[in-house]
PDB file of C-alpha atoms and ligand atoms in Angstrom:
ATOM      1  CA  MET A 108      86.926 107.496  84.529  1.00 58.00           C
ATOM      2  CA  SER A 109      87.776 111.183  84.019  1.00 66.00           C
ATOM      3  CA  GLY A 110      90.551 112.187  81.597  1.00 67.00           C
ATOM      4  CA  ASN A 111      92.923 112.853  84.504  1.00 68.00           C
ATOM      5  CA  GLN A 112      92.182 109.533  86.178  1.00 66.00           C
ATOM      6  CA  ASN A 113      92.795 107.771  82.886  1.00 65.00           C
ATOM      7  CA  LEU A 114      96.122 109.534  82.497  1.00 60.00           C
ATOM      8  CA  ASN A 115      97.190 108.637  86.057  1.00 66.00           C
ATOM      9  CA  ARG A 116      96.203 105.013  85.549  1.00 64.00           C
ATOM     10  CA  ALA A 117      98.100 104.849  82.244  1.00 63.00           C
ATOM     11  CA  LYS A 118     101.194 106.287  83.975  1.00 66.00           C
ATOM     12  CA  LYS A 119     100.933 103.715  86.757  1.00 69.00           C
ATOM     13  CA  ASP A 120     100.506 100.928  84.208  1.00 74.00           C
ATOM     14  CA  GLN A 121     103.652 102.108  82.484  1.00 72.00           C
ATOM     15  CA  ASN A 122     105.601 102.165  85.772  1.00 88.00           C
ATOM     16  CA  ASP A 123     104.470  98.595  86.401  1.00 93.00           C
ATOM     17  CA  GLU A 124     106.057  97.309  83.204  1.00 95.00           C
ATOM     18  CA  PHE A 125     109.451  95.851  84.069  1.00 97.00           C
ATOM     19  CA  TYR A 126     110.352  92.222  83.748  1.00 98.00           C
ATOM     20  CA  THR A 127     112.228  89.859  86.004  1.00 98.00           C
ATOM     21  CA  ALA A 128     115.423  88.263  84.681  1.00 98.00           C
ATOM     22  CA  TYR A 129     115.756  84.481  84.469  1.00 98.00           C
ATOM     23  CA  ASP A 130     118.966  84.484  86.506  1.00 98.00           C
ATOM     24  CA  ASP A 131     117.327  86.391  89.365  1.00 98.00           C
ATOM     25  CA  ILE A 132     114.448  83.927  89.423  1.00 98.00           C
ATOM     26  CA  GLU A 133     116.809  80.967  89.434  1.00 98.00           C
ATOM     27  CA  LEU A 134     118.965  82.512  92.146  1.00 98.00           C
ATOM     28  CA  GLU A 135     115.988  82.867  94.476  1.00 98.00           C
ATOM     29  CA  MET A 136     113.949  79.767  93.649  1.00 98.00           C
ATOM     30  CA  LYS A 137     116.791  77.392  94.398  1.00 98.00           C
ATOM     31  CA  HIS A 138     116.182  78.067  98.096  1.00 98.00           C
ATOM     32  CA  TYR A 139     112.620  76.728  97.999  1.00 98.00           C
ATOM     33  CA  LYS A 140     112.982  73.472  96.085  1.00 97.00           C
ATOM     34  CA  SER A 141     111.277  71.331  98.706  1.00 96.00           C
ATOM     35  CA  HIS A 142     108.271  73.684  98.735  1.00 98.00           C
ATOM     36  CA  PHE A 143     107.452  72.999  95.082  1.00 98.00           C
ATOM     37  CA  GLN A 144     107.264  69.205  95.216  1.00 98.00           C
ATOM     38  CA  ASP A 145     103.821  68.054  94.041  1.00 98.00           C
ATOM     39  CA  ARG A 146     102.488  71.619  94.114  1.00 98.00           C
ATOM     40  CA  VAL A 147     100.377  73.729  91.756  1.00 98.00           C
ATOM     41  CA  VAL A 148     102.343  76.903  90.997  1.00 98.00           C
ATOM     42  CA  PHE A 149     100.421  79.946  89.796  1.00 99.00           C
ATOM     43  CA  LEU A 150     101.991  82.936  88.045  1.00 98.00           C
ATOM     44  CA  ASN A 151      99.143  85.424  88.194  1.00 98.00           C
ATOM     45  CA  CYS A 152     100.780  88.517  86.695  1.00 98.00           C
ATOM     46  CA  ASP A 153     102.657  86.897  83.850  1.00 98.00           C
ATOM     47  CA  ASP A 154     102.265  86.897  80.131  1.00 96.00           C
ATOM     48  CA  PRO A 155     103.478  83.330  79.513  1.00 95.00           C
ATOM     49  CA  LYS A 156     104.802  84.317  76.100  1.00 95.00           C
ATOM     50  CA  GLU A 157     107.253  86.727  77.711  1.00 95.00           C
ATOM     51  CA  SER A 158     107.587  85.737  81.365  1.00 98.00           C
ATOM     52  CA  LYS A 159     110.870  84.301  82.563  1.00 98.00           C
ATOM     53  CA  PHE A 160     108.925  82.839  85.492  1.00 98.00           C
ATOM     54  CA  TRP A 161     107.007  80.704  82.986  1.00 98.00           C
ATOM     55  CA  GLU A 162     110.248  79.746  81.278  1.00 98.00           C
ATOM     56  CA  TYR A 163     111.941  78.854  84.567  1.00 98.00           C
ATOM     57  CA  PHE A 164     109.124  76.665  85.903  1.00 98.00           C
ATOM     58  CA  SER A 165     108.561  74.951  82.511  1.00 98.00           C
ATOM     59  CA  ILE A 166     112.219  74.004  82.350  1.00 98.00           C
ATOM     60  CA  LYS A 167     112.340  72.922  85.996  1.00 98.00           C
ATOM     61  CA  PHE A 168     108.926  71.222  85.978  1.00 98.00           C
ATOM     62  CA  ARG A 169     110.368  67.753  86.436  1.00 98.00           C
ATOM     63  CA  SER A 170     113.330  68.549  88.673  1.00 98.00           C
ATOM     64  CA  LEU A 171     111.089  70.498  91.063  1.00 98.00           C
ATOM     65  CA  GLY A 172     108.432  67.771  90.902  1.00 98.00           C
ATOM     66  CA  LEU A 173     105.641  70.216  90.077  1.00 98.00           C
ATOM     67  CA  LYS A 174     102.079  69.006  89.820  1.00 98.00           C
ATOM     68  CA  LYS A 175     100.937  71.808  87.534  1.00 98.00           C
ATOM     69  CA  LEU A 176     101.996  75.262  86.321  1.00 98.00           C
ATOM     70  CA  ILE A 177      99.424  77.953  85.531  1.00 98.00           C
ATOM     71  CA  ALA A 178      99.889  81.503  84.228  1.00 98.00           C
ATOM     72  CA  THR A 179      97.297  84.141  83.493  1.00 98.00           C
ATOM     73  CA  HIS A 180      97.917  86.955  81.086  1.00 97.00           C
ATOM     74  CA  TYR A 181      96.588  90.465  81.922  1.00 98.00           C
ATOM     75  CA  ASP A 182      95.312  92.968  79.423  1.00 97.00           C
ATOM     76  CA  ARG A 183      93.718  96.177  80.608  1.00 95.00           C
ATOM     77  CA  GLU A 184      91.298  96.348  77.681  1.00 96.00           C
ATOM     78  CA  ARG A 185      90.237  92.848  76.664  1.00 97.00           C
ATOM     79  CA  PRO A 186      89.668  89.246  77.701  1.00 98.00           C
ATOM     80  CA  THR A 187      92.809  87.125  77.821  1.00 98.00           C
ATOM     81  CA  TYR A 188      93.719  83.507  78.516  1.00 98.00           C
ATOM     82  CA  LYS A 189      95.390  81.125  80.929  1.00 98.00           C
ATOM     83  CA  LEU A 190      98.088  78.643  80.084  1.00 98.00           C
ATOM     84  CA  GLU A 191      98.478  75.380  81.971  1.00 98.00           C
ATOM     85  CA  LEU A 192     101.324  72.919  81.885  1.00 98.00           C
ATOM     86  CA  PHE A 193     100.722  69.416  83.217  1.00 98.00           C
ATOM     87  CA  GLY A 194     104.074  67.767  82.620  1.00 98.00           C
ATOM     88  CA  TYR A 195     107.663  68.388  81.552  1.00 97.00           C
ATOM     89  CA  GLY A 196     108.016  68.732  77.772  1.00 96.00           C
ATOM     90  CA  GLU A 197     104.259  68.554  77.198  1.00 98.00           C
ATOM     91  CA  GLU A 198     102.351  71.081  75.101  1.00 98.00           C
ATOM     92  CA  PRO A 199     100.775  73.714  77.400  1.00 98.00           C
ATOM     93  CA  VAL A 200      96.971  73.964  77.314  1.00 98.00           C
ATOM     94  CA  ARG A 201      95.582  77.384  76.445  1.00 98.00           C
ATOM     95  CA  THR A 202      92.095  78.322  77.668  1.00 98.00           C
ATOM     96  CA  SER A 203      90.369  81.640  76.941  1.00 98.00           C
ATOM     97  CA  LEU A 204      89.218  83.707  79.875  1.00 98.00           C
ATOM     98  CA  THR A 205      86.024  85.733  79.750  1.00 98.00           C
ATOM     99  CA  GLN A 206      87.691  88.469  81.850  1.00 98.00           C
ATOM    100  CA  ASN A 207      90.956  90.380  81.416  1.00 98.00           C
ATOM    101  CA  GLY A 208      93.280  88.347  83.638  1.00 98.00           C
ATOM    102  CA  ASP A 209      93.229  90.915  86.456  1.00 98.00           C
ATOM    103  CA  PHE A 210      94.482  89.028  89.534  1.00 98.00           C
ATOM    104  CA  ARG A 211      91.378  90.300  91.366  1.00 98.00           C
ATOM    105  CA  SER A 212      88.877  89.096  88.747  1.00 98.00           C
ATOM    106  CA  PRO A 213      86.579  86.270  89.918  1.00 98.00           C
ATOM    107  CA  GLU A 214      88.038  83.969  87.259  1.00 98.00           C
ATOM    108  CA  CYS A 215      91.600  84.502  88.492  1.00 98.00           C
ATOM    109  CA  VAL A 216      90.512  84.209  92.107  1.00 98.00           C
ATOM    110  CA  GLU A 217      89.071  80.775  91.301  1.00 98.00           C
ATOM    111  CA  ILE A 218      92.451  79.744  89.862  1.00 98.00           C
ATOM    112  CA  LEU A 219      94.152  81.187  92.931  1.00 98.00           C
ATOM    113  CA  LYS A 220      92.050  78.920  95.136  1.00 98.00           C
ATOM    114  CA  GLU A 221      93.357  75.909  93.223  1.00 98.00           C
ATOM    115  CA  ALA A 222      97.011  77.017  93.536  1.00 98.00           C
ATOM    116  CA  ASP A 223      99.425  75.994  96.279  1.00 98.00           C
ATOM    117  CA  VAL A 224     102.221  78.504  95.667  1.00 98.00           C
ATOM    118  CA  VAL A 225     102.018  81.871  93.895  1.00 99.00           C
ATOM    119  CA  VAL A 226     105.183  83.191  92.323  1.00 99.00           C
ATOM    120  CA  THR A 227     105.514  86.417  90.390  1.00 98.00           C
ATOM    121  CA  ASN A 228     106.588  90.014  90.226  1.00 98.00           C
ATOM    122  CA  PRO A 229     103.227  91.805  90.590  1.00 98.00           C
ATOM    123  CA  PRO A 230     102.315  95.410  89.639  1.00 98.00           C
ATOM    124  CA  PHE A 231     103.982  97.574  92.289  1.00 97.00           C
ATOM    125  CA  SER A 232     101.160 100.105  92.074  1.00 96.00           C
ATOM    126  CA  LEU A 233      98.791  97.448  93.463  1.00 97.00           C
ATOM    127  CA  ALA A 234     101.125  96.135  96.173  1.00 98.00           C
ATOM    128  CA  ARG A 235      98.746  96.354  99.114  1.00 97.00           C
ATOM    129  CA  GLU A 236      95.801  94.771  97.303  1.00 98.00           C
ATOM    130  CA  TYR A 237      98.010  92.106  95.827  1.00 98.00           C
ATOM    131  CA  VAL A 238      99.502  90.992  99.130  1.00 98.00           C
ATOM    132  CA  ALA A 239      96.159  91.283 100.951  1.00 98.00           C
ATOM    133  CA  GLN A 240      94.582  88.887  98.467  1.00 98.00           C
ATOM    134  CA  LEU A 241      97.303  86.283  98.951  1.00 98.00           C
ATOM    135  CA  VAL A 242      96.893  86.515 102.698  1.00 98.00           C
ATOM    136  CA  GLU A 243      93.099  86.418 102.530  1.00 98.00           C
ATOM    137  CA  HIS A 244      93.325  83.162 100.579  1.00 98.00           C
ATOM    138  CA  ASP A 245      96.014  81.803 102.862  1.00 98.00           C
ATOM    139  CA  LYS A 246      98.431  81.172  99.995  1.00 98.00           C
ATOM    140  CA  LYS A 247     102.107  80.365 100.038  1.00 98.00           C
ATOM    141  CA  PHE A 248     104.055  82.804  97.875  1.00 99.00           C
ATOM    142  CA  VAL A 249     107.395  84.085  96.675  1.00 98.00           C
ATOM    143  CA  ILE A 250     107.050  87.477  95.026  1.00 98.00           C
ATOM    144  CA  VAL A 251     109.179  90.427  94.021  1.00 98.00           C
ATOM    145  CA  GLY A 252     108.318  93.725  95.692  1.00 98.00           C
ATOM    146  CA  GLY A 253     109.714  97.138  96.488  1.00 97.00           C
ATOM    147  CA  PHE A 254     112.026  97.226  99.505  1.00 97.00           C
ATOM    148  CA  ASN A 255     109.992 100.129 100.892  1.00 94.00           C
ATOM    149  CA  TRP A 256     106.868  97.932 101.042  1.00 96.00           C
ATOM    150  CA  ILE A 257     108.301  96.937 104.434  1.00 94.00           C
ATOM    151  CA  THR A 258     107.072 100.221 105.841  1.00 90.00           C
ATOM    152  CA  TYR A 259     103.535  99.978 104.405  1.00 91.00           C
ATOM    153  CA  LYS A 260     101.477  99.458 107.510  1.00 88.00           C
ATOM    154  CA  GLU A 261      99.494  96.510 106.090  1.00 92.00           C
ATOM    155  CA  ILE A 262     102.699  94.745 105.040  1.00 94.00           C
ATOM    156  CA  PHE A 263     104.686  95.684 108.114  1.00 93.00           C
ATOM    157  CA  LYS A 264     101.994  94.123 110.267  1.00 92.00           C
ATOM    158  CA  LEU A 265     102.471  90.808 108.447  1.00 96.00           C
ATOM    159  CA  ILE A 266     106.241  91.048 108.926  1.00 96.00           C
ATOM    160  CA  LYS A 267     105.810  91.810 112.600  1.00 93.00           C
ATOM    161  CA  ASP A 268     103.460  88.845 113.025  1.00 94.00           C
ATOM    162  CA  ASN A 269     105.911  86.566 111.186  1.00 96.00           C
ATOM    163  CA  ARG A 270     103.497  85.891 108.343  1.00 98.00           C
ATOM    164  CA  LEU A 271     105.764  87.370 105.681  1.00 98.00           C
ATOM    165  CA  TRP A 272     109.522  87.909 105.490  1.00 98.00           C
ATOM    166  CA  LEU A 273     112.272  88.764 103.049  1.00 98.00           C
ATOM    167  CA  GLY A 274     113.641  86.217 100.606  1.00 98.00           C
ATOM    168  CA  VAL A 275     117.268  85.311 100.260  1.00 97.00           C
ATOM    169  CA  SER A 276     118.827  87.186  97.317  1.00 97.00           C
ATOM    170  CA  PRO A 277     120.240  90.664  97.819  1.00 93.00           C
ATOM    171  CA  ARG A 278     117.971  93.612  97.080  1.00 95.00           C
ATOM    172  CA  ASN A 279     118.480  96.100  94.239  1.00 93.00           C
ATOM    173  CA  MET A 280     117.582  94.165  91.157  1.00 96.00           C
ATOM    174  CA  ARG A 281     117.818  94.933  87.458  1.00 97.00           C
ATOM    175  CA  PHE A 282     114.785  94.499  85.219  1.00 98.00           C
ATOM    176  CA  MET A 283     114.141  94.767  81.490  1.00 96.00           C
ATOM    177  CA  GLN A 284     111.678  97.404  80.293  1.00 96.00           C
ATOM    178  CA  PRO A 285     109.391  97.215  77.237  1.00 95.00           C
ATOM    179  CA  ASP A 286     111.769  99.455  75.235  1.00 95.00           C
ATOM    180  CA  GLY A 287     114.638  97.013  75.811  1.00 95.00           C
ATOM    181  CA  THR A 288     116.486  99.173  78.339  1.00 97.00           C
ATOM    182  CA  GLU A 289     117.339  98.009  81.860  1.00 96.00           C
ATOM    183  CA  LYS A 290     116.130  99.606  85.038  1.00 96.00           C
ATOM    184  CA  GLN A 291     117.504  99.188  88.543  1.00 97.00           C
ATOM    185  CA  VAL A 292     114.896  99.029  91.275  1.00 97.00           C
ATOM    186  CA  ASN A 293     115.333  98.789  95.034  1.00 97.00           C
ATOM    187  CA  ALA A 294     113.358  95.566  94.926  1.00 98.00           C
ATOM    188  CA  CYS A 295     113.644  92.364  96.915  1.00 98.00           C
ATOM    189  CA  TRP A 296     111.819  89.078  97.384  1.00 98.00           C
ATOM    190  CA  PHE A 297     108.993  88.634  99.869  1.00 98.00           C
ATOM    191  CA  THR A 298     107.828  85.198 100.900  1.00 98.00           C
ATOM    192  CA  ASN A 299     106.126  83.111 103.545  1.00 98.00           C
ATOM    193  CA  LEU A 300     108.110  79.980 102.678  1.00 98.00           C
ATOM    194  CA  GLU A 301     110.797  78.990 105.129  1.00 97.00           C
ATOM    195  CA  HIS A 302     114.401  79.278 103.980  1.00 97.00           C
ATOM    196  CA  LYS A 303     117.645  78.657 105.788  1.00 93.00           C
ATOM    197  CA  ARG A 304     118.816  82.255 105.809  1.00 93.00           C
ATOM    198  CA  ARG A 305     116.190  82.976 108.463  1.00 95.00           C
ATOM    199  CA  LYS A 306     117.954  80.614 110.832  1.00 94.00           C
ATOM    200  CA  GLU A 307     121.434  82.018 110.379  1.00 93.00           C
ATOM    201  CA  GLU A 308     123.275  83.161 113.474  1.00 88.00           C
ATOM    202  CA  LEU A 309     125.014  86.461 112.958  1.00 83.00           C
ATOM    203  CA  LYS A 310     128.336  87.131 114.524  1.00 83.00           C
ATOM    204  CA  TRP A 311     127.727  90.581 115.936  1.00 84.00           C
ATOM    205  CA  THR A 312     130.241  91.524 118.597  1.00 90.00           C
ATOM    206  CA  ARG A 313     129.614  95.123 119.691  1.00 95.00           C
ATOM    207  CA  GLU A 314     128.613  95.819 123.267  1.00 96.00           C
ATOM    208  CA  TYR A 315     126.275  98.522 124.520  1.00 96.00           C
ATOM    209  CA  ALA A 316     127.935  98.819 127.932  1.00 95.00           C
ATOM    210  CA  GLY A 317     125.980 102.008 128.669  1.00 94.00           C
ATOM    211  CA  ASN A 318     127.621 103.891 125.774  1.00 95.00           C
ATOM    212  CA  GLU A 319     124.964 106.558 125.130  1.00 94.00           C
ATOM    213  CA  ASP A 320     127.210 108.457 122.714  1.00 95.00           C
ATOM    214  CA  HIS A 321     127.188 105.584 120.311  1.00 97.00           C
ATOM    215  CA  TYR A 322     123.691 104.383 121.258  1.00 97.00           C
ATOM    216  CA  PRO A 323     121.667 107.523 122.051  1.00 96.00           C
ATOM    217  CA  ARG A 324     118.158 107.224 123.505  1.00 94.00           C
ATOM    218  CA  TYR A 325     115.142 108.459 121.574  1.00 89.00           C
ATOM    219  CA  ASP A 326     113.630 111.670 122.894  1.00 86.00           C
ATOM    220  CA  ASN A 327     110.103 110.304 122.649  1.00 82.00           C
ATOM    221  CA  TYR A 328     110.445 106.551 122.988  1.00 84.00           C
ATOM    222  CA  ASP A 329     112.088 104.241 125.491  1.00 87.00           C
ATOM    223  CA  ALA A 330     114.622 102.700 123.134  1.00 91.00           C
ATOM    224  CA  ILE A 331     118.169 103.210 121.907  1.00 94.00           C
ATOM    225  CA  GLU A 332     119.038 104.204 118.375  1.00 95.00           C
ATOM    226  CA  VAL A 333     121.317 101.756 116.530  1.00 96.00           C
ATOM    227  CA  ARG A 334     122.416 103.523 113.367  1.00 95.00           C
ATOM    228  CA  CYS A 335     123.906 100.538 111.642  1.00 95.00           C
ATOM    229  CA  VAL A 336     122.722  96.927 111.683  1.00 95.00           C
ATOM    230  CA  SER A 337     126.208  95.550 112.332  1.00 94.00           C
ATOM    231  CA  ASP A 338     126.282  97.682 115.519  1.00 96.00           C
ATOM    232  CA  ILE A 339     123.381  95.858 117.171  1.00 97.00           C
ATOM    233  CA  PRO A 340     124.789  95.263 120.656  1.00 96.00           C
ATOM    234  CA  ILE A 341     124.960  91.764 122.074  1.00 95.00           C
ATOM    235  CA  ASP A 342     124.240  92.854 125.641  1.00 94.00           C
ATOM    236  CA  TYR A 343     121.204  95.164 125.339  1.00 96.00           C
ATOM    237  CA  THR A 344     117.880  93.612 126.257  1.00 94.00           C
ATOM    238  CA  GLY A 345     115.604  96.639 125.854  1.00 95.00           C
ATOM    239  CA  VAL A 346     114.039  97.990 122.671  1.00 93.00           C
ATOM    240  CA  MET A 347     116.371  99.120 119.878  1.00 95.00           C
ATOM    241  CA  GLY A 348     115.574 101.180 116.787  1.00 93.00           C
ATOM    242  CA  VAL A 349     117.407  99.786 113.759  1.00 94.00           C
ATOM    243  CA  PRO A 350     117.365 100.592 110.020  1.00 94.00           C
ATOM    244  CA  ILE A 351     114.870  98.543 107.995  1.00 93.00           C
ATOM    245  CA  THR A 352     117.804  96.719 106.368  1.00 96.00           C
ATOM    246  CA  PHE A 353     117.808  94.736 109.628  1.00 96.00           C
ATOM    247  CA  LEU A 354     115.174  92.526 108.013  1.00 97.00           C
ATOM    248  CA  GLU A 355     117.799  91.157 105.641  1.00 95.00           C
ATOM    249  CA  ASN A 356     119.341  89.453 108.668  1.00 93.00           C
ATOM    250  CA  TYR A 357     116.253  88.909 110.741  1.00 96.00           C
ATOM    251  CA  ASN A 358     116.260  85.626 112.619  1.00 96.00           C
ATOM    252  CA  PRO A 359     112.909  85.314 114.425  1.00 97.00           C
ATOM    253  CA  ASP A 360     114.390  82.914 116.971  1.00 96.00           C
ATOM    254  CA  ARG A 361     116.727  85.676 118.146  1.00 95.00           C
ATOM    255  CA  PHE A 362     114.688  88.886 117.857  1.00 96.00           C
ATOM    256  CA  GLU A 363     111.155  90.093 118.338  1.00 95.00           C
ATOM    257  CA  ILE A 364     109.869  92.971 116.214  1.00 94.00           C
ATOM    258  CA  VAL A 365     107.885  95.415 118.340  1.00 90.00           C
ATOM    259  CA  GLY A 366     107.091  98.253 115.938  1.00 89.00           C
ATOM    260  CA  CYS A 367     108.045 100.635 113.172  1.00 88.00           C
ATOM    261  CA  ASN A 368     108.199 104.427 113.209  1.00 83.00           C
ATOM    262  CA  ARG A 369     106.143 104.981 110.083  1.00 76.00           C
ATOM    263  CA  GLY A 370     102.787 105.522 111.722  1.00 69.00           C
ATOM    264  CA  ARG A 371     100.783 105.062 114.860  1.00 64.00           C
ATOM    265  CA  ASP A 372      99.103 101.877 113.636  1.00 65.00           C
ATOM    266  CA  GLN A 373     102.478 100.216 113.476  1.00 67.00           C
ATOM    267  CA  ASP A 374     103.159 100.787 117.149  1.00 66.00           C
ATOM    268  CA  PRO A 375     101.437  98.190 119.313  1.00 49.00           C
ATOM    269  CA  GLY A 376     101.457 100.385 122.403  1.00 49.00           C
ATOM    270  CA  GLY A 377     100.518 103.642 120.673  1.00 51.00           C
ATOM    271  CA  VAL A 378     103.588 105.049 122.453  1.00 49.00           C
ATOM    272  CA  TYR A 379     105.045 107.008 119.625  1.00 48.00           C
ATOM    273  CA  GLY A 380     103.618 108.633 116.541  1.00 51.00           C
ATOM    274  CA  ARG A 381     104.888 109.013 113.051  1.00 58.00           C
ATOM    275  CA  SER A 382     108.440 110.013 113.939  1.00 70.00           C
ATOM    276  CA  SER A 383     111.094 109.190 116.437  1.00 79.00           C
ATOM    277  CA  TYR A 384     113.663 111.747 117.463  1.00 81.00           C
ATOM    278  CA  VAL A 385     117.204 111.623 118.795  1.00 88.00           C
ATOM    279  CA  HIS A 386     118.430 114.915 120.298  1.00 90.00           C
ATOM    280  CA  GLY A 387     115.617 116.674 118.411  1.00 87.00           C
ATOM    281  CA  LYS A 388     116.619 115.152 115.090  1.00 87.00           C
ATOM    282  CA  GLU A 389     114.135 112.961 113.282  1.00 83.00           C
ATOM    283  CA  THR A 390     115.077 109.394 112.384  1.00 83.00           C
ATOM    284  CA  PHE A 391     113.393 107.686 109.465  1.00 82.00           C
ATOM    285  CA  LYS A 392     112.395 104.143 108.592  1.00 86.00           C
ATOM    286  CA  ARG A 393     113.349 102.508 111.848  1.00 90.00           C
ATOM    287  CA  ILE A 394     112.162  99.131 112.999  1.00 92.00           C
ATOM    288  CA  PHE A 395     112.000  98.568 116.736  1.00 92.00           C
ATOM    289  CA  ILE A 396     113.283  95.233 117.931  1.00 95.00           C
ATOM    290  CA  ARG A 397     114.095  93.415 121.145  1.00 95.00           C
ATOM    291  CA  ARG A 398     116.367  90.470 121.699  1.00 95.00           C
ATOM    292  CA  LYS A 399     114.679  87.269 122.715  1.00 94.00           C
ATOM    293  CA  VAL A 400     116.235  85.904 125.868  1.00 84.00           C
TER     294      VAL A 400
HETATM  295  C1  SAM B 739     106.360  94.402  87.414  1.00 70.51           C
HETATM  296  S1  SAM B 739     105.586  93.684  85.993  1.00 70.51           S
HETATM  297  C2  SAM B 739     106.247  92.057  86.049  1.00 70.51           C
HETATM  298  C3  SAM B 739     105.845  91.174  84.934  1.00 70.51           C
HETATM  299  C4  SAM B 739     106.249  89.724  85.143  1.00 70.51           C
HETATM  300  N1  SAM B 739     105.586  89.159  86.299  1.00 70.51           N
HETATM  301  C5  SAM B 739     107.733  89.594  85.294  1.00 70.51           C
HETATM  302  O1  SAM B 739     108.198  89.481  86.432  1.00 70.51           O
HETATM  303  O2  SAM B 739     108.454  89.631  84.294  1.00 70.51           O
HETATM  304  C6  SAM B 739     103.931  93.523  86.580  1.00 70.51           C
HETATM  305  C7  SAM B 739     102.970  92.986  85.538  1.00 70.51           C
HETATM  306  O3  SAM B 739     101.668  92.910  86.100  1.00 70.51           O
HETATM  307  C8  SAM B 739     100.724  93.136  85.088  1.00 70.51           C
HETATM  308  N2  SAM B 739      99.529  93.686  85.719  1.00 70.51           N
HETATM  309  C9  SAM B 739      99.190  94.982  85.937  1.00 70.51           C
HETATM  310  N3  SAM B 739      98.004  95.082  86.552  1.00 70.51           N
HETATM  311  C10 SAM B 739      97.589  93.799  86.749  1.00 70.51           C
HETATM  312  C11 SAM B 739      96.429  93.250  87.315  1.00 70.51           C
HETATM  313  N4  SAM B 739      95.490  94.025  87.833  1.00 70.51           N
HETATM  314  N5  SAM B 739      96.294  91.899  87.323  1.00 70.51           N
HETATM  315  C12 SAM B 739      97.263  91.096  86.815  1.00 70.51           C
HETATM  316  N6  SAM B 739      98.395  91.569  86.254  1.00 70.51           N
HETATM  317  C13 SAM B 739      98.556  92.910  86.225  1.00 70.51           C
HETATM  318  C14 SAM B 739     101.356  94.124  84.152  1.00 70.51           C
HETATM  319  O4  SAM B 739     100.917  93.897  82.843  1.00 70.51           O
HETATM  320  C15 SAM B 739     102.854  93.846  84.321  1.00 70.51           C
HETATM  321  O5  SAM B 739     103.376  93.168  83.216  1.00 70.51           O
END
């Protein structure tokens, strides 16, 4: 690697260092209890000495009915180890790895194959690769990610195809940093485990009733712009552009996702390009949806 590449990598590594709080893990995991029964849970971006994910699953091993808990520790420079827990209150078994615990390393991929559910907060700088690997190996997962990952075309495609959705807890989370300070990140949970929030019926009441002042049409796409999620009209059956926060309330029984305005690949019909305009003004980060009838 050149000096510059090294510097960029080091900066990315530094940006990836923020740690999930126990309370946030507990708040989210309580919605998936039935999914952990008799399962092998793998924390593949977690130093078990520090990770609150390790702490949480060790403490809850029996109440969740886990079969096994595994964590691999990553070190950029040197070989590391994995830790395995086989029962509540037992001594974890430490095994050296010959590689550095990179989630992509063949050793870690072998462990991934053995796992049923992957849970972690992965390096944000490797978001696309990280999620792609989980999908390639057809794994169940609950992971922390940046809210803006929604608009990454690879991840949006999974959302659109109902292969990945948001978790339950509100976004904007606080994390500890290596220097002991806290950092707020517009982060949320992503999962492919069912939870009851996805089935909630929302009590929206606004009507479209042809009101093009409140619901203007896009200049370059046959849809209406809905500026605020709570304004989604109950009587409009065509395509609507809504802010990406819609996904926090997305019930797949009620709505179909048809596209996103972040790039041509995200539009199934190739109808619109990178941007969508209302009266010549660009709108950003819109998801296009249609009510299911
Ligand atoms: C956002 S931090 C979260 C740490 C921990 N999972 C938690 O939630 O407290 C992401 C972690 O991934 C680790 N990491 C970076 N690159 C990695 C890689 N290629 N494979 C595995 N872990 C990696 C970093 O050391 C970093 O601690």
